[in-house]
Amino acid sequence: MTYRVMGVDPGLTRCGLAVVDIEPNRHSTLVAVGVVGTDPGRSLDERLLVISEAVDAWLDLHEPQVLAVERVFSQLNVSTVMGTAQASGVVIVSAARRGIPVALHTPTEVKAAVTGNGQADKVAVTKMVTKILRLKTSPRPADAADALALAITHAWRRGAQPGAAPGASVTPAQRIWAEAEARARRR
Amino acid sequence: MTYRVMGVDPGLTRCGLAVVDIEPNRHSTLVAVGVVGTDPGRSLDERLLVISEAVDAWLDLHEPQVLAVERVFSQLNVSTVMGTAQASGVVIVSAARRGIPVALHTPTEVKAAVTGNGQADKVAVTKMVTKILRLKTSPRPADAADALALAITHAWRRGAQPGAAPGASVTPAQRIWAEAEARARRR
């Protein structure tokens, strides 16, 4: 009944990759975490190819049941947003080619799911991810921690959705999480 | 010496695809033109996969020497811009996987190259593309005409760049075009 989720925090310069195994009771275990970086001095097609090949290799090696990707917004009007969107397209299609379902989660959803606060900062997210996965050292850089948080978020939200896990009862942790999410939505 | 260029006007709902053969003297011949459409009711991963597979099929069938793609900007703050960027990432990586070089051109560069006016409207671009390729009917929809214009633009700009075509003399058409481009840059 272990649910294997791959999380990707897309980016052209740094793309966070993570694979986590999650039990129905939310117990979560790190399988792999890393970052694929591309040189801003290379051409866009070379950079996207590096990301595409890294994600292909991770999907083939770890065979996740689902890919969770951060949803990108044009409201984030920064210079890197188009590259991030292009990278996310490449990542999503790698999963789609393999018939692996893709789920998108917003940064607010991720922060709320792992910390109980949709406005949490990167330090708080990294701290909670380290605790949830019982890691001895915090995952670095922040993109790697974000990819882990995405994977955890997807599994936890799925478990809490009515009908997503037929017959599953709501655990105390799920109830706390659902309340945290409701608080985040009210903000 | 024929130069085969594939042009793509990326988009999630409609993606224009075109292949054009261009001689050193700028004589341009239509090879293929079309549009791949995806249903906005489908999921993002399904839509990106449809685009990816269509571009893969065109690249394998037509074997272009280069892929010319419209450069996307975050300044175009419309609701479709992130989907367009994601589609462009998928298109670019399809070429990169095959070792086909990718060139990006802005809408202004394309309009200037085919009409002599960087601010030309879609009607003017379609009209000039129809004339340049000696077509009996205008390509429809505008995405298809834009993809053709991109392919033509790439070949013509390449030919006009110093050193890009060693030993090639400048034809009257190239001179007219270079002047048009210089006018567009001054705007």
Short mmCIF file of C-alpha atoms in Angstrom, two decimals:
data_model
loop_
_atom_site.label_atom_id
_atom_site.label_comp_id
_atom_site.label_asym_id
_atom_site.label_seq_id
_atom_site.Cartn_x
_atom_site.Cartn_y
_atom_site.Cartn_z
CA MET A 1 0.00 0.00 0.00
CA THR A 2 3.07 2.26 -0.16
CA TYR A 3 2.48 5.19 -2.48
CA ARG A 4 5.59 6.34 -4.36
CA VAL A 5 5.54 10.01 -5.39
CA MET A 6 8.13 11.93 -7.37
CA GLY A 7 8.16 15.67 -6.69
CA VAL A 8 9.74 18.23 -9.01
CA ASP A 9 10.36 21.90 -8.28
CA PRO A 10 10.93 23.08 -11.86
CA GLY A 11 13.55 25.62 -12.81
CA LEU A 12 15.99 26.20 -15.63
CA THR A 13 19.07 26.89 -13.48
CA ARG A 14 18.16 24.46 -10.69
CA CYS A 15 15.44 21.83 -10.79
CA GLY A 16 14.73 20.01 -7.50
CA LEU A 17 13.98 16.28 -7.83
CA ALA A 18 12.72 13.99 -5.06
CA VAL A 19 11.16 10.56 -4.61
CA VAL A 20 9.29 9.67 -1.41
CA ASP A 21 7.46 6.50 -0.31
CA ILE A 22 4.35 7.29 1.72
CA GLU A 23 2.26 4.84 3.76
CA PRO A 24 -1.52 5.21 4.17
CA ASN A 25 -0.86 6.39 7.75
CA ARG A 26 1.29 9.23 6.29
CA HIS A 27 4.59 7.68 7.39
CA SER A 28 7.00 9.04 4.74
CA THR A 29 10.41 7.70 3.72
CA LEU A 30 13.02 9.33 1.54
CA VAL A 31 13.95 7.32 -1.56
CA ALA A 32 16.04 9.88 -3.45
CA VAL A 33 16.63 13.59 -3.57
CA GLY A 34 18.77 15.77 -5.81
CA VAL A 35 19.07 18.80 -8.00
CA VAL A 36 19.74 18.99 -11.72
CA GLY A 37 21.50 22.22 -12.57
CA THR A 38 22.03 23.75 -15.98
CA ASP A 39 24.57 26.35 -17.03
CA PRO A 40 22.98 29.74 -17.85
CA GLY A 41 25.74 30.12 -20.45
CA ARG A 42 24.38 27.22 -22.51
CA SER A 43 21.58 27.56 -25.07
CA LEU A 44 17.95 27.11 -24.03
CA ASP A 45 17.57 23.87 -26.01
CA GLU A 46 20.68 22.36 -24.40
CA ARG A 47 19.46 23.33 -20.93
CA LEU A 48 15.96 21.91 -21.45
CA LEU A 49 17.48 18.70 -22.82
CA VAL A 50 19.60 18.24 -19.68
CA ILE A 51 16.48 18.62 -17.51
CA SER A 52 14.44 16.32 -19.73
CA GLU A 53 17.08 13.57 -19.64
CA ALA A 54 17.51 13.83 -15.86
CA VAL A 55 13.76 13.53 -15.26
CA ASP A 56 13.51 10.63 -17.73
CA ALA A 57 16.29 8.82 -15.86
CA TRP A 58 14.65 9.38 -12.46
CA LEU A 59 11.23 8.22 -13.71
CA ASP A 60 12.74 5.06 -15.23
CA LEU A 61 14.86 4.30 -12.16
CA HIS A 62 12.33 4.99 -9.40
CA GLU A 63 9.04 4.26 -11.21
CA PRO A 64 6.85 6.63 -9.17
CA GLN A 65 3.05 6.18 -9.25
CA VAL A 66 2.54 9.91 -9.73
CA LEU A 67 4.54 13.05 -10.50
CA ALA A 68 3.81 16.13 -8.40
CA VAL A 69 4.98 19.42 -9.95
CA GLU A 70 4.83 22.96 -8.64
CA ARG A 71 2.19 24.99 -10.46
CA VAL A 72 3.74 28.06 -12.08
CA PHE A 73 2.01 31.43 -12.25
CA SER A 74 2.52 34.34 -14.60
CA GLN A 75 1.71 36.66 -11.66
CA LEU A 76 5.26 35.97 -10.47
CA ASN A 77 6.57 38.56 -12.89
CA VAL A 78 10.24 37.78 -12.51
CA SER A 79 12.80 37.26 -15.25
CA THR A 80 13.02 33.52 -14.59
CA VAL A 81 9.31 32.72 -14.85
CA MET A 82 9.29 31.82 -18.56
CA GLY A 83 12.27 29.48 -18.14
CA THR A 84 10.55 27.88 -15.16
CA ALA A 85 7.38 27.36 -17.23
CA GLN A 86 9.38 25.86 -20.11
CA ALA A 87 11.18 23.52 -17.71
CA SER A 88 7.86 22.49 -16.12
CA GLY A 89 6.42 21.67 -19.56
CA VAL A 90 9.39 19.42 -20.27
CA VAL A 91 9.09 17.70 -16.87
CA ILE A 92 5.33 17.13 -17.23
CA VAL A 93 5.63 15.62 -20.70
CA SER A 94 8.32 13.18 -19.49
CA ALA A 95 5.75 11.69 -17.10
CA ALA A 96 2.93 11.86 -19.65
CA ARG A 97 5.01 9.85 -22.14
CA ARG A 98 5.22 7.05 -19.56
CA GLY A 99 1.52 7.17 -18.63
CA ILE A 100 2.41 8.46 -15.16
CA PRO A 101 -0.30 10.83 -13.87
CA VAL A 102 0.76 14.41 -13.11
CA ALA A 103 -0.56 16.55 -10.25
CA LEU A 104 0.05 20.27 -9.86
CA HIS A 105 0.22 21.98 -6.48
CA THR A 106 0.66 25.64 -5.66
CA PRO A 107 3.42 26.84 -3.32
CA THR A 108 0.72 27.83 -0.80
CA GLU A 109 -0.75 24.32 -0.83
CA VAL A 110 2.70 22.83 -0.25
CA LYS A 111 3.56 25.18 2.61
CA ALA A 112 0.17 24.60 4.25
CA ALA A 113 0.43 20.81 3.91
CA VAL A 114 3.88 20.40 5.44
CA THR A 115 3.95 23.25 7.99
CA GLY A 116 0.27 24.07 8.60
CA ASN A 117 0.95 27.63 7.41
CA GLY A 118 0.43 28.60 3.76
CA GLN A 119 2.74 31.59 4.23
CA ALA A 120 5.65 29.64 5.74
CA ASP A 121 9.18 30.58 4.60
CA LYS A 122 11.76 28.24 3.03
CA VAL A 123 13.50 27.64 6.35
CA ALA A 124 10.26 26.41 7.96
CA VAL A 125 9.47 24.14 4.98
CA THR A 126 12.98 22.62 5.03
CA LYS A 127 12.76 22.09 8.80
CA MET A 128 9.41 20.27 8.58
CA VAL A 129 10.52 18.14 5.60
CA THR A 130 13.64 17.12 7.57
CA LYS A 131 11.44 16.15 10.54
CA ILE A 132 8.76 14.33 8.51
CA LEU A 133 11.38 12.23 6.71
CA ARG A 134 13.49 11.72 9.88
CA LEU A 135 16.63 12.99 8.10
CA LYS A 136 19.88 13.54 9.98
CA THR A 137 20.77 16.60 7.90
CA SER A 138 18.50 19.07 6.13
CA PRO A 139 18.17 18.64 2.37
CA ARG A 140 20.03 21.36 0.44
CA PRO A 141 19.52 23.48 -1.63
CA ALA A 142 15.97 24.81 -1.07
CA ASP A 143 14.90 23.41 -4.47
CA ALA A 144 15.58 19.87 -3.21
CA ALA A 145 13.59 20.51 -0.02
CA ASP A 146 10.75 21.97 -2.12
CA ALA A 147 10.68 18.86 -4.32
CA LEU A 148 10.42 16.67 -1.21
CA ALA A 149 7.66 18.90 0.19
CA LEU A 150 5.75 18.63 -3.11
CA ALA A 151 5.88 14.83 -3.02
CA ILE A 152 4.71 14.72 0.62
CA THR A 153 1.97 17.28 -0.06
CA HIS A 154 0.57 15.31 -2.96
CA ALA A 155 0.33 12.07 -1.00
CA TRP A 156 -1.14 13.72 2.08
CA ARG A 157 -3.72 15.76 0.15
CA ARG A 158 -4.71 12.69 -1.82
CA GLY A 159 -5.20 10.70 1.38
CA ALA A 160 -7.40 13.41 2.82
CA GLN A 161 -9.60 13.80 -0.25
CA PRO A 162 -12.99 12.10 0.18
CA GLY A 163 -13.13 8.95 -1.89
CA ALA A 164 -9.43 9.05 -2.80
CA ALA A 165 -8.64 6.21 -0.39
CA PRO A 166 -11.88 4.21 -0.03
CA GLY A 167 -12.43 2.84 3.45
CA ALA A 168 -9.49 4.74 4.94
CA SER A 169 -10.26 6.38 8.23
CA VAL A 170 -8.96 9.83 9.01
CA THR A 171 -5.91 9.68 11.26
CA PRO A 172 -5.19 12.37 13.87
CA ALA A 173 -2.38 13.67 11.63
CA GLN A 174 -4.74 13.92 8.68
CA ARG A 175 -7.25 15.83 10.79
CA ILE A 176 -4.55 18.29 11.97
CA TRP A 177 -3.44 18.72 8.39
CA ALA A 178 -7.00 19.26 7.11
CA GLU A 179 -7.50 21.95 9.73
CA ALA A 180 -4.21 23.62 8.77
CA GLU A 181 -5.24 23.57 5.13
CA ALA A 182 -8.62 25.09 5.98
CA ARG A 183 -6.82 27.86 7.89
CA ALA A 184 -4.54 28.49 4.91
CA ARG A 185 -7.53 28.75 2.60
CA ARG A 186 -9.16 31.35 4.82
CA ARG A 187 -6.11 33.63 4.57
CA MET B 1 21.86 23.90 -50.99
CA THR B 2 18.19 23.90 -50.03
CA TYR B 3 17.75 24.78 -46.38
CA ARG B 4 14.81 23.04 -44.68
CA VAL B 5 13.36 24.90 -41.72
CA MET B 6 10.54 23.85 -39.42
CA GLY B 7 8.71 26.75 -37.77
CA VAL B 8 6.54 26.38 -34.67
CA ASP B 9 4.20 28.98 -33.20
CA PRO B 10 3.75 27.42 -29.75
CA GLY B 11 0.44 27.38 -27.93
CA LEU B 12 -1.50 24.99 -25.73
CA THR B 13 -4.86 25.31 -27.53
CA ARG B 14 -3.41 25.75 -31.01
CA CYS B 15 0.18 25.14 -32.05
CA GLY B 16 1.10 26.17 -35.60
CA LEU B 17 3.52 23.84 -37.43
CA ALA B 18 5.21 24.50 -40.77
CA VAL B 19 8.06 23.18 -42.89
CA VAL B 20 9.58 25.31 -45.66
CA ASP B 21 12.43 24.66 -48.10
CA ILE B 22 14.48 27.80 -48.76
CA GLU B 23 17.09 28.31 -51.48
CA PRO B 24 20.17 30.53 -51.03
CA ASN B 25 18.45 33.11 -53.28
CA ARG B 26 15.52 33.19 -50.77
CA HIS B 27 13.14 31.29 -53.06
CA SER B 28 10.86 29.54 -50.54
CA THR B 29 8.66 26.49 -51.07
CA LEU B 30 5.97 25.12 -48.78
CA VAL B 31 6.58 21.53 -47.66
CA ALA B 32 3.91 21.17 -44.97
CA VAL B 33 1.72 23.35 -42.80
CA GLY B 34 -0.77 22.52 -40.08
CA VAL B 35 -2.07 23.12 -36.62
CA VAL B 36 -2.13 20.76 -33.65
CA GLY B 37 -5.01 21.63 -31.39
CA THR B 38 -5.62 20.40 -27.86
CA ASP B 39 -8.89 20.37 -25.92
CA PRO B 40 -8.89 22.87 -23.01
CA GLY B 41 -11.07 20.34 -21.17
CA ARG B 42 -8.22 17.82 -21.01
CA SER B 43 -5.51 17.83 -18.35
CA LEU B 44 -2.28 19.77 -18.86
CA ASP B 45 -0.17 16.62 -19.12
CA GLU B 46 -2.47 15.13 -21.78
CA ARG B 47 -2.38 18.39 -23.77
CA LEU B 48 1.42 18.72 -23.63
CA LEU B 49 1.77 15.07 -24.68
CA VAL B 50 -0.40 15.64 -27.77
CA ILE B 51 1.82 18.59 -28.76
CA SER B 52 5.02 16.66 -28.04
CA GLU B 53 3.94 13.69 -30.15
CA ALA B 54 2.83 15.89 -33.05
CA VAL B 55 6.15 17.74 -33.10
CA ASP B 56 8.08 14.45 -32.81
CA ALA B 57 6.17 13.08 -35.81
CA TRP B 58 6.81 16.19 -37.91
CA LEU B 59 10.52 16.24 -37.06
CA ASP B 60 10.88 12.55 -37.96
CA LEU B 61 8.87 12.88 -41.17
CA HIS B 62 10.34 16.11 -42.54
CA GLU B 63 13.85 16.05 -41.03
CA PRO B 64 14.37 19.83 -40.91
CA GLN B 65 17.89 21.21 -40.51
CA VAL B 66 16.73 23.66 -37.86
CA LEU B 67 13.68 24.39 -35.71
CA ALA B 68 12.57 28.03 -35.44
CA VAL B 69 10.31 28.79 -32.47
CA GLU B 70 8.62 31.99 -31.40
CA ARG B 71 10.30 33.50 -28.35
CA VAL B 72 7.82 33.90 -25.49
CA PHE B 73 7.82 36.83 -23.10
CA SER B 74 6.44 37.20 -19.61
CA GLN B 75 5.64 40.82 -20.45
CA LEU B 76 2.66 39.48 -22.40
CA ASN B 77 0.71 39.21 -19.18
CA VAL B 78 -2.21 37.20 -20.51
CA SER B 79 -3.79 34.09 -19.02
CA THR B 80 -2.38 31.86 -21.77
CA VAL B 81 1.28 32.85 -21.45
CA MET B 82 2.29 30.07 -19.04
CA GLY B 83 0.67 27.40 -21.22
CA THR B 84 2.44 28.87 -24.25
CA ALA B 85 5.77 28.74 -22.41
CA GLN B 86 5.18 25.14 -21.31
CA ALA B 87 4.28 24.16 -24.89
CA SER B 88 7.39 25.92 -26.22
CA GLY B 89 9.59 24.01 -23.76
CA VAL B 90 8.13 20.72 -24.98
CA VAL B 91 8.63 21.71 -28.64
CA ILE B 92 12.23 22.83 -28.08
CA VAL B 93 13.21 19.64 -26.28
CA SER B 94 11.76 17.50 -29.10
CA ALA B 95 14.30 19.07 -31.45
CA ALA B 96 17.11 18.97 -28.88
CA ARG B 97 16.60 15.21 -28.43
CA ARG B 98 17.27 14.77 -32.14
CA GLY B 99 20.30 17.06 -32.22
CA ILE B 100 18.39 19.55 -34.36
CA PRO B 101 19.47 23.14 -33.56
CA VAL B 102 16.81 25.50 -32.23
CA ALA B 103 16.52 29.21 -33.04
CA LEU B 104 14.23 31.67 -31.26
CA HIS B 105 12.75 34.72 -32.98
CA THR B 106 10.58 37.45 -31.55
CA PRO B 107 7.21 38.36 -33.14
CA THR B 108 8.73 41.73 -34.11
CA GLU B 109 11.63 40.05 -35.93
CA VAL B 110 9.19 37.82 -37.81
CA LYS B 111 6.89 40.67 -38.85
CA ALA B 112 9.88 42.79 -39.95
CA ALA B 113 11.42 39.95 -41.94
CA VAL B 114 8.33 38.99 -43.95
CA THR B 115 6.53 42.35 -44.30
CA GLY B 116 9.29 44.94 -43.73
CA ASN B 117 7.27 46.31 -40.78
CA GLY B 118 7.90 45.07 -37.24
CA GLN B 119 4.44 46.28 -36.21
CA ALA B 120 2.53 44.53 -39.02
CA ASP B 121 -0.81 42.88 -38.13
CA LYS B 122 -1.73 39.23 -38.66
CA VAL B 123 -3.54 39.98 -41.93
CA ALA B 124 -0.40 41.58 -43.41
CA VAL B 125 1.81 38.67 -42.27
CA THR B 126 -0.58 36.08 -43.75
CA LYS B 127 -0.78 38.05 -47.02
CA MET B 128 3.02 38.21 -47.38
CA VAL B 129 3.51 34.54 -46.45
CA THR B 130 0.92 33.59 -49.11
CA LYS B 131 2.80 35.69 -51.68
CA ILE B 132 6.31 34.51 -50.71
CA LEU B 133 5.26 30.83 -50.94
CA ARG B 134 3.11 31.40 -54.08
CA LEU B 135 0.07 29.77 -52.42
CA LYS B 136 -3.34 29.79 -54.10
CA THR B 137 -5.15 30.19 -50.78
CA SER B 138 -4.00 31.83 -47.57
CA PRO B 139 -2.90 29.50 -44.78
CA ARG B 140 -5.44 29.36 -41.95
CA PRO B 141 -5.62 29.78 -38.98
CA ALA B 142 -3.20 32.60 -38.09
CA ASP B 143 -1.08 30.14 -36.04
CA ALA B 144 -0.28 28.22 -39.24
CA ALA B 145 0.68 31.42 -41.08
CA ASP B 146 2.83 32.46 -38.10
CA ALA B 147 4.66 29.13 -38.16
CA LEU B 148 5.39 29.61 -41.89
CA ALA B 149 6.55 33.18 -41.25
CA LEU B 150 8.90 31.92 -38.50
CA ALA B 151 10.48 29.38 -40.82
CA ILE B 152 10.96 31.97 -43.58
CA THR B 153 12.31 34.53 -41.11
CA HIS B 154 14.89 32.15 -39.74
CA ALA B 155 16.27 31.24 -43.17
CA TRP B 156 16.30 34.82 -44.43
CA ARG B 157 17.91 36.24 -41.29
CA ARG B 158 20.50 33.49 -41.33
CA GLY B 159 21.33 34.25 -44.96
CA ALA B 160 21.75 37.93 -44.18
CA GLN B 161 24.05 37.44 -41.21
CA PRO B 162 27.70 38.15 -42.06
CA GLY B 163 29.61 34.92 -42.32
CA ALA B 164 26.55 32.70 -42.05
CA ALA B 165 26.65 31.90 -45.76
CA PRO B 166 30.31 32.27 -46.77
CA GLY B 167 30.79 33.57 -50.27
CA ALA B 168 27.11 34.34 -50.82
CA SER B 169 26.49 37.68 -52.43
CA VAL B 170 23.65 39.88 -51.27
CA THR B 171 20.67 39.65 -53.61
CA PRO B 172 18.35 42.63 -54.23
CA ALA B 173 15.70 40.88 -52.09
CA GLN B 174 18.18 40.49 -49.24
CA ARG B 175 19.12 44.16 -49.46
CA ILE B 176 15.44 45.21 -49.34
CA TRP B 177 14.91 42.94 -46.39
CA ALA B 178 17.99 44.21 -44.55
CA GLU B 179 16.74 47.76 -45.00
CA ALA B 180 13.29 46.79 -43.75
CA GLU B 181 14.84 45.18 -40.71
CA ALA B 182 16.95 48.26 -40.02
CA ARG B 183 13.77 50.37 -40.20
CA ALA B 184 12.02 48.01 -37.79
CA ARG B 185 14.92 48.26 -35.33
CA ARG B 186 14.75 52.06 -35.37
CA ARG B 187 11.07 52.01 -34.28
#
